[in-house]
Amino acid sequence: MGFGSWLELRHSRWPHDLSLSYSWLRDHCRCHLCYNSFTKQRVYDVCKLPLNIQPAAIKTTQEELELQWPDGHISKYDYKFLWQNSYEGRRTSHKVPYCTWRAATFPPAHMTTIPVGDLYDPKKAGVRRVIYSIVRNGFAIISEVPADTKSTCAAIEKVCAIKKTLFGEFWSFSEASREHADTAYSSGFIGAHTDTTYFSQACRIQVFHCLQPAAEGGENLLVDGFSVAEQFYNRDPKGYNFLSSEAIPSEYIEDGQCHMSLDTIFKHHQVTGQLQQFRYNMYDRAPLSSLPLEKVQEFYIHFQNLTKIIRNPKNEYWLTLEPGNVLFIDNWRVMHGRASYQGERIMSGCYLDNDDFTSKARVLGVQL
Ligand SMILES: [Fe+2]
Ligand SMILES: [Zn+2]
């Protein structure tokens, strides 16, 4: 089977030509008979598409491409639509503009910290700046938030709806209340990790607000997983490819809950190939049932090497979360951890879902 016939199209504003299949073009007619521009949904029935279709006439102007089909139907396409929605155009132009960091190059506060008042002032575009920093730097801080649950939730919900998980919606806990059988509900050291690797889709954003700091210790650790990925790839591309293609099981088990997932540590965009998600959690690794004997040893070699990079102090940024500063972490990229502590400490937070977060980003015109 061939892949049908296609049109080679050139435009002065494109860095290269596009090859567009005639079947694809007929299917993407945006006239009112083929597409409902009010509901933004397709009308054209794919089964009516003649798979050997070729246009009877082709016309190009500076603004649009016009095709007339053998049945007389006319389709018009603007060049921007073709560039943004075709495979070749998307591959060229669609890259998330993120900047990786290490401890020494940790982004300064003026790039990442937005006073809560700016969220309520349209001129200051505070919500957009929070989302932009999360996309670019992997985290953002909303400052000057009163250290109570109501004010914290209100600030978070300006950014994005709170996601309900087995931990509830907005949680707040101290060491004394061991509501869940999770390492986070203790006062010991927690190494850098991403959360909810055991969900089929990990929560996108993790939010923390420390309502009462510990008397001693309890500093928070951040490590940029995308920087770790670059370092690992440069040192050992074979290992990087192994952990990008071999799925590892994760699990979370407590009374009445049994969550399991099977996925790779590095996940890439299926069209652009750009790194899209880093999933790493030492604690939630399930028994390693996904690899045949000949791959097991290789896994441990690569996983150890990756872990050594994660634990390199040059990658570790330690910060003290003060009441008032609400920290948003991109849980698909930046790992978090915590130093052990003594005394009472009250931490609160929640998760935000990937779909809600990315939708809000697109609505506000943040490229991702
Ligand atoms: Fe965590
Ligand atoms: Zn049409």
Coordinates of C-alpha atoms and ligand atoms in Angstrom, one line a residue:
M1 CA 0.0 0.0 0.0
G2 CA 1.3 3.4 -0.9
F3 CA 0.5 6.5 1.0
G4 CA -1.6 8.1 -1.8
S5 CA -0.8 11.3 -3.6
W6 CA 0.0 14.6 -2.1
L7 CA 0.7 18.2 -2.6
E8 CA 4.0 19.9 -2.2
L9 CA 3.3 23.4 -0.9
R10 CA 5.6 26.3 -0.4
H11 CA 5.0 29.6 1.3
S12 CA 7.3 32.6 1.8
R13 CA 6.9 32.6 5.6
W14 CA 7.6 28.8 6.0
P15 CA 11.2 27.7 6.6
H16 CA 10.5 24.6 4.5
D17 CA 7.9 23.1 2.1
L18 CA 5.0 21.0 3.4
S19 CA 3.9 17.7 1.9
L20 CA 0.1 17.4 2.4
S21 CA -1.9 14.3 1.6
Y22 CA -5.0 14.9 -0.6
S23 CA -7.0 12.6 1.8
W24 CA -5.8 14.7 4.7
L25 CA -6.7 17.9 2.9
R26 CA -10.2 16.8 1.9
D27 CA -10.8 15.6 5.5
H28 CA -9.6 19.0 6.8
C29 CA -11.9 21.1 4.8
R30 CA -13.2 23.9 7.1
C31 CA -16.2 25.0 5.1
H32 CA -19.6 25.1 6.9
L33 CA -20.7 21.8 5.4
C34 CA -17.6 20.0 6.6
Y35 CA -16.9 21.7 9.9
N36 CA -19.1 23.4 12.5
S37 CA -17.2 26.5 13.5
F38 CA -19.7 27.3 16.3
T39 CA -19.1 24.0 18.2
K40 CA -15.6 23.6 16.7
Q41 CA -16.4 20.1 15.7
R42 CA -16.2 18.1 12.6
V43 CA -19.2 17.4 10.4
Y44 CA -17.6 15.6 7.4
D45 CA -18.1 11.8 7.5
V46 CA -14.7 10.1 7.1
C47 CA -16.4 7.1 5.4
K48 CA -17.4 9.4 2.5
L49 CA -13.8 10.2 1.8
P50 CA -12.7 8.6 -1.5
L51 CA -9.2 7.2 -0.6
N52 CA -7.8 7.9 -4.1
I53 CA -9.1 11.5 -4.1
Q54 CA -7.2 14.1 -6.1
P55 CA -8.3 17.7 -6.7
A56 CA -9.7 18.7 -10.1
A57 CA -8.2 22.2 -9.7
I58 CA -5.6 23.8 -7.4
K59 CA -5.3 27.6 -6.8
T60 CA -3.0 29.4 -4.5
T61 CA -3.2 33.1 -3.5
Q62 CA -1.1 35.0 -1.0
E63 CA -3.7 34.3 1.7
E64 CA -5.0 30.8 1.0
L65 CA -4.9 27.5 -0.8
E66 CA -8.0 26.6 -2.7
L67 CA -8.8 23.1 -4.0
Q68 CA -11.7 22.1 -6.1
W69 CA -12.6 18.4 -5.7
P70 CA -14.0 16.2 -8.6
D71 CA -17.6 16.5 -7.2
G72 CA -17.4 20.3 -7.4
H73 CA -16.9 20.8 -3.6
I74 CA -14.5 23.7 -2.9
S75 CA -12.1 23.7 0.1
K76 CA -10.1 26.7 1.2
Y77 CA -7.2 26.6 3.8
D78 CA -5.3 29.5 5.2
Y79 CA -1.5 28.9 5.4
K80 CA -1.3 29.4 9.1
F81 CA -3.8 26.6 9.6
L82 CA -1.8 24.3 7.4
W83 CA 1.5 25.1 9.1
Q84 CA 0.1 24.7 12.6
N85 CA -1.8 21.5 12.0
S86 CA 0.3 19.5 9.6
Y87 CA 2.8 16.9 10.8
E88 CA 5.8 18.6 9.2
G89 CA 4.8 22.1 10.3
R90 CA 4.2 20.9 13.9
R91 CA 7.5 19.0 14.1
T92 CA 9.4 22.1 13.1
S93 CA 7.6 24.7 15.1
H94 CA 6.3 23.0 18.2
K95 CA 8.9 23.1 21.0
V96 CA 8.0 23.9 24.6
P97 CA 10.3 26.8 25.6
Y98 CA 11.7 25.5 28.9
C99 CA 15.0 26.4 30.5
T100 CA 16.7 23.8 32.6
W101 CA 18.7 24.7 35.8
R102 CA 21.1 23.3 38.4
A103 CA 21.7 24.6 41.9
A104 CA 24.1 27.2 40.7
T105 CA 21.8 28.5 37.9
F106 CA 18.5 28.3 40.0
P107 CA 16.1 30.9 38.5
P108 CA 16.0 34.1 40.5
A109 CA 12.9 35.2 42.5
H110 CA 12.0 38.0 40.1
M111 CA 11.4 35.4 37.4
T112 CA 9.4 32.9 39.5
T113 CA 7.7 34.8 42.3
I114 CA 4.4 36.6 41.8
P115 CA 2.7 38.5 44.6
V116 CA -0.9 37.2 45.2
G117 CA -2.3 40.7 44.6
D118 CA -1.2 40.4 40.9
L119 CA -3.5 37.4 40.4
Y120 CA -6.5 39.7 41.0
D121 CA -5.3 42.6 38.9
P122 CA -5.9 42.1 35.2
K123 CA -3.2 44.7 34.3
K124 CA -0.5 42.6 36.2
A125 CA -1.5 39.3 34.4
G126 CA -0.5 37.4 37.6
V127 CA -2.1 34.1 36.6
R128 CA -0.4 34.1 33.2
R129 CA 3.0 34.8 34.9
V130 CA 2.5 32.0 37.3
I131 CA 1.7 29.5 34.5
Y132 CA 4.5 30.9 32.3
S133 CA 7.1 30.4 35.1
I134 CA 5.9 26.8 35.7
V135 CA 6.3 26.0 32.0
R136 CA 9.6 27.8 31.7
N137 CA 11.3 27.1 35.0
G138 CA 9.3 24.0 36.2
F139 CA 8.0 25.9 39.3
A140 CA 6.5 29.2 40.5
I141 CA 5.8 30.8 43.8
I142 CA 2.8 32.9 44.7
S143 CA 3.9 35.2 47.6
E144 CA 2.1 37.1 50.3
V145 CA -0.7 34.6 50.7
P146 CA -2.2 34.5 54.2
A147 CA -1.2 31.3 55.9
D148 CA -4.7 29.7 56.1
T149 CA -6.5 27.1 54.1
K150 CA -9.2 29.4 52.6
S151 CA -6.8 32.1 51.3
T152 CA -4.5 29.4 49.9
C153 CA -7.3 27.6 48.1
A154 CA -8.6 30.9 46.6
A155 CA -5.1 31.8 45.2
I156 CA -4.6 28.3 43.8
E157 CA -8.0 28.2 42.2
K158 CA -7.3 31.5 40.4
V159 CA -4.6 29.5 38.6
C160 CA -6.4 26.2 38.0
A161 CA -9.1 23.9 39.5
I162 CA -7.9 21.6 42.3
K163 CA -7.8 17.9 41.5
K164 CA -9.4 15.3 43.7
T165 CA -7.3 12.3 44.4
L166 CA -7.2 9.6 47.0
F167 CA -5.6 12.2 49.3
G168 CA -8.7 14.4 48.9
E169 CA -8.7 17.8 47.3
F170 CA -6.8 20.4 49.4
W171 CA -5.0 18.6 52.3
S172 CA -3.3 19.9 55.4
F173 CA -1.4 17.7 57.8
S174 CA 1.1 17.6 60.5
E175 CA 3.4 14.7 61.5
A176 CA 1.0 13.6 64.2
S177 CA -1.8 12.9 61.8
R178 CA -0.8 9.8 59.8
E179 CA -3.9 9.7 57.6
H180 CA -2.1 7.8 54.8
A181 CA 0.4 5.0 54.7
D182 CA 2.9 7.2 52.7
T183 CA 6.4 8.3 53.4
A184 CA 5.3 11.9 53.1
Y185 CA 3.3 11.5 56.3
S186 CA 6.4 11.1 58.4
S187 CA 9.2 13.4 59.7
G188 CA 12.1 11.7 58.1
F189 CA 14.3 12.6 55.1
I190 CA 12.6 12.2 51.7
G191 CA 14.9 11.9 48.6
A192 CA 14.1 13.7 45.4
H193 CA 11.1 12.2 43.5
T194 CA 8.1 13.0 41.4
D195 CA 4.7 12.2 42.8
T196 CA 1.9 9.8 41.7
T197 CA 4.0 7.7 39.4
Y198 CA 1.4 5.0 40.2
F199 CA -1.4 6.8 38.4
S200 CA -1.8 6.1 34.6
Q201 CA -1.4 9.9 34.2
A202 CA 0.6 11.5 37.1
C203 CA -0.7 14.7 38.6
R204 CA 0.7 17.6 36.6
I205 CA 1.2 20.2 39.3
Q206 CA 2.0 19.7 43.0
V207 CA 1.2 22.7 45.3
F208 CA 2.7 23.2 48.7
H209 CA 2.0 25.8 51.3
C210 CA 3.8 25.5 54.7
L211 CA 1.4 26.9 57.2
Q212 CA 3.7 26.3 60.1
P213 CA 7.4 25.5 59.7
A214 CA 9.2 23.0 61.9
A215 CA 11.3 24.2 64.8
E216 CA 14.3 22.6 63.2
G217 CA 14.9 21.1 59.7
G218 CA 12.2 20.4 57.1
E219 CA 13.9 22.3 54.3
N220 CA 12.5 21.5 50.8
L221 CA 14.6 20.1 48.0
L222 CA 14.0 20.7 44.3
V223 CA 15.9 19.0 41.5
D224 CA 15.2 19.8 37.8
G225 CA 14.5 16.4 36.2
F226 CA 14.9 17.8 32.7
S227 CA 18.4 19.0 33.6
V228 CA 19.1 15.6 35.0
A229 CA 17.8 14.1 31.7
E230 CA 20.2 16.2 29.7
Q231 CA 23.2 15.3 31.9
F232 CA 22.3 11.6 31.8
Y233 CA 21.8 11.6 28.0
N234 CA 25.2 13.4 27.5
R235 CA 26.9 10.9 29.7
D236 CA 25.1 7.7 28.6
P237 CA 22.8 7.9 25.5
K238 CA 22.3 4.2 25.6
G239 CA 21.1 4.3 29.2
Y240 CA 18.8 7.2 28.4
N241 CA 17.2 5.3 25.5
F242 CA 16.8 2.3 27.7
L243 CA 14.9 4.2 30.4
S244 CA 12.9 6.0 27.6
S245 CA 11.7 2.8 26.1
E246 CA 11.4 0.2 29.0
A247 CA 8.3 0.5 31.1
I248 CA 8.8 0.2 34.9
P249 CA 5.8 -0.7 37.2
S250 CA 4.8 1.6 40.1
E251 CA 2.3 1.1 42.9
Y252 CA 0.5 2.7 45.8
I253 CA -1.2 0.4 48.3
E254 CA -3.1 1.2 51.5
D255 CA -6.4 0.0 53.0
G256 CA -9.0 0.3 50.3
Q257 CA -6.6 1.6 47.6
C258 CA -4.5 -0.3 45.1
H259 CA -3.1 1.9 42.3
M260 CA -0.7 0.6 39.7
S261 CA 0.9 1.9 36.5
L262 CA 3.4 0.7 34.0
D263 CA 5.4 3.4 32.2
T264 CA 8.8 4.7 31.2
I265 CA 10.9 7.1 33.3
F266 CA 11.4 9.5 30.4
K267 CA 8.4 10.2 28.2
H268 CA 8.7 12.1 24.9
H269 CA 6.2 13.9 22.8
Q270 CA 4.9 11.5 20.2
V271 CA 5.3 14.0 17.3
T272 CA 8.1 16.3 18.2
G273 CA 10.2 13.9 20.2
Q274 CA 10.8 16.5 22.9
L275 CA 11.1 15.3 26.5
Q276 CA 7.6 15.8 28.0
Q277 CA 7.6 14.0 31.3
F278 CA 10.1 12.7 33.8
R279 CA 8.8 10.1 36.2
Y280 CA 11.0 9.0 39.1
N281 CA 10.1 7.7 42.5
M282 CA 12.3 5.4 44.5
Y283 CA 9.6 4.7 47.0
D284 CA 6.7 3.8 44.7
R285 CA 8.6 1.3 42.5
A286 CA 6.6 -1.9 42.3
P287 CA 8.3 -5.4 42.0
L288 CA 10.2 -5.3 38.7
S289 CA 8.0 -7.7 36.7
S290 CA 8.2 -5.8 33.3
L291 CA 11.7 -6.9 32.2
P292 CA 13.0 -10.2 30.9
L293 CA 16.2 -11.6 32.4
E294 CA 18.5 -10.2 29.7
K295 CA 17.4 -6.7 30.5
V296 CA 17.3 -6.8 34.3
Q297 CA 21.0 -6.2 34.9
E298 CA 21.0 -3.4 32.4
F299 CA 18.1 -1.7 34.1
Y300 CA 20.0 -1.7 37.5
I301 CA 23.1 -0.2 35.9
H302 CA 21.2 2.6 34.2
F303 CA 18.8 3.3 37.1
Q304 CA 21.8 3.6 39.5
N305 CA 23.6 6.0 37.2
L306 CA 20.5 8.1 36.9
T307 CA 20.0 8.1 40.6
K308 CA 23.7 9.2 41.2
I309 CA 23.0 12.3 38.9
I310 CA 19.8 13.1 40.8
R311 CA 21.8 12.9 44.1
N312 CA 24.6 15.1 42.9
P313 CA 24.6 18.1 45.2
K314 CA 25.2 20.3 42.2
N315 CA 21.7 19.5 41.1
E316 CA 20.1 20.0 44.5
Y317 CA 18.4 23.3 45.3
W318 CA 17.4 23.6 49.0
L319 CA 14.8 26.2 50.1
T320 CA 12.9 26.9 53.2
L321 CA 9.2 27.2 52.6
E322 CA 8.0 30.2 54.6
P323 CA 4.3 30.7 55.4
G324 CA 2.9 33.0 52.7
N325 CA 4.8 31.4 49.8
V326 CA 2.7 28.9 47.9
L327 CA 5.0 26.8 45.7
F328 CA 3.8 25.3 42.5
I329 CA 5.9 22.5 41.1
D330 CA 5.7 20.9 37.6
N331 CA 5.5 17.3 38.8
W332 CA 6.2 16.1 35.2
R333 CA 9.6 17.7 35.4
V334 CA 10.9 18.9 38.8
M335 CA 11.5 16.5 41.7
H336 CA 10.9 17.4 45.3
G337 CA 12.2 16.1 48.6
R338 CA 12.5 17.2 52.2
A339 CA 15.0 17.2 55.0
S340 CA 14.1 15.5 58.2
Y341 CA 12.7 17.8 60.9
Q342 CA 11.9 18.1 64.6
G343 CA 8.8 19.6 66.1
E344 CA 5.4 20.3 64.8
R345 CA 5.2 21.2 61.1
I346 CA 1.9 21.9 59.2
M347 CA 2.1 21.4 55.5
S348 CA -0.8 21.9 53.1
G349 CA -1.2 21.5 49.4
C350 CA -3.0 19.8 46.5
Y351 CA -2.5 18.6 43.0
L352 CA -3.6 20.1 39.7
D353 CA -4.5 18.0 36.7
N354 CA -2.6 18.1 33.5
D355 CA -5.7 18.7 31.3
D356 CA -7.0 21.6 33.4
F357 CA -3.5 23.2 33.7
T358 CA -2.6 22.9 30.0
S359 CA -6.0 24.1 29.0
K360 CA -5.6 27.2 31.1
A361 CA -2.1 27.8 29.7
R362 CA -3.4 27.7 26.1
V363 CA -6.3 30.0 26.9
L364 CA -3.9 32.5 28.3
G365 CA -1.6 32.1 25.3
V366 CA 1.3 30.4 27.1
Q367 CA 3.2 28.2 24.6
L368 CA 3.5 24.6 25.7
Ligands
FE1 FE 6.2 13.8 47.1
ZN2 ZN -16.0 21.4 2.9

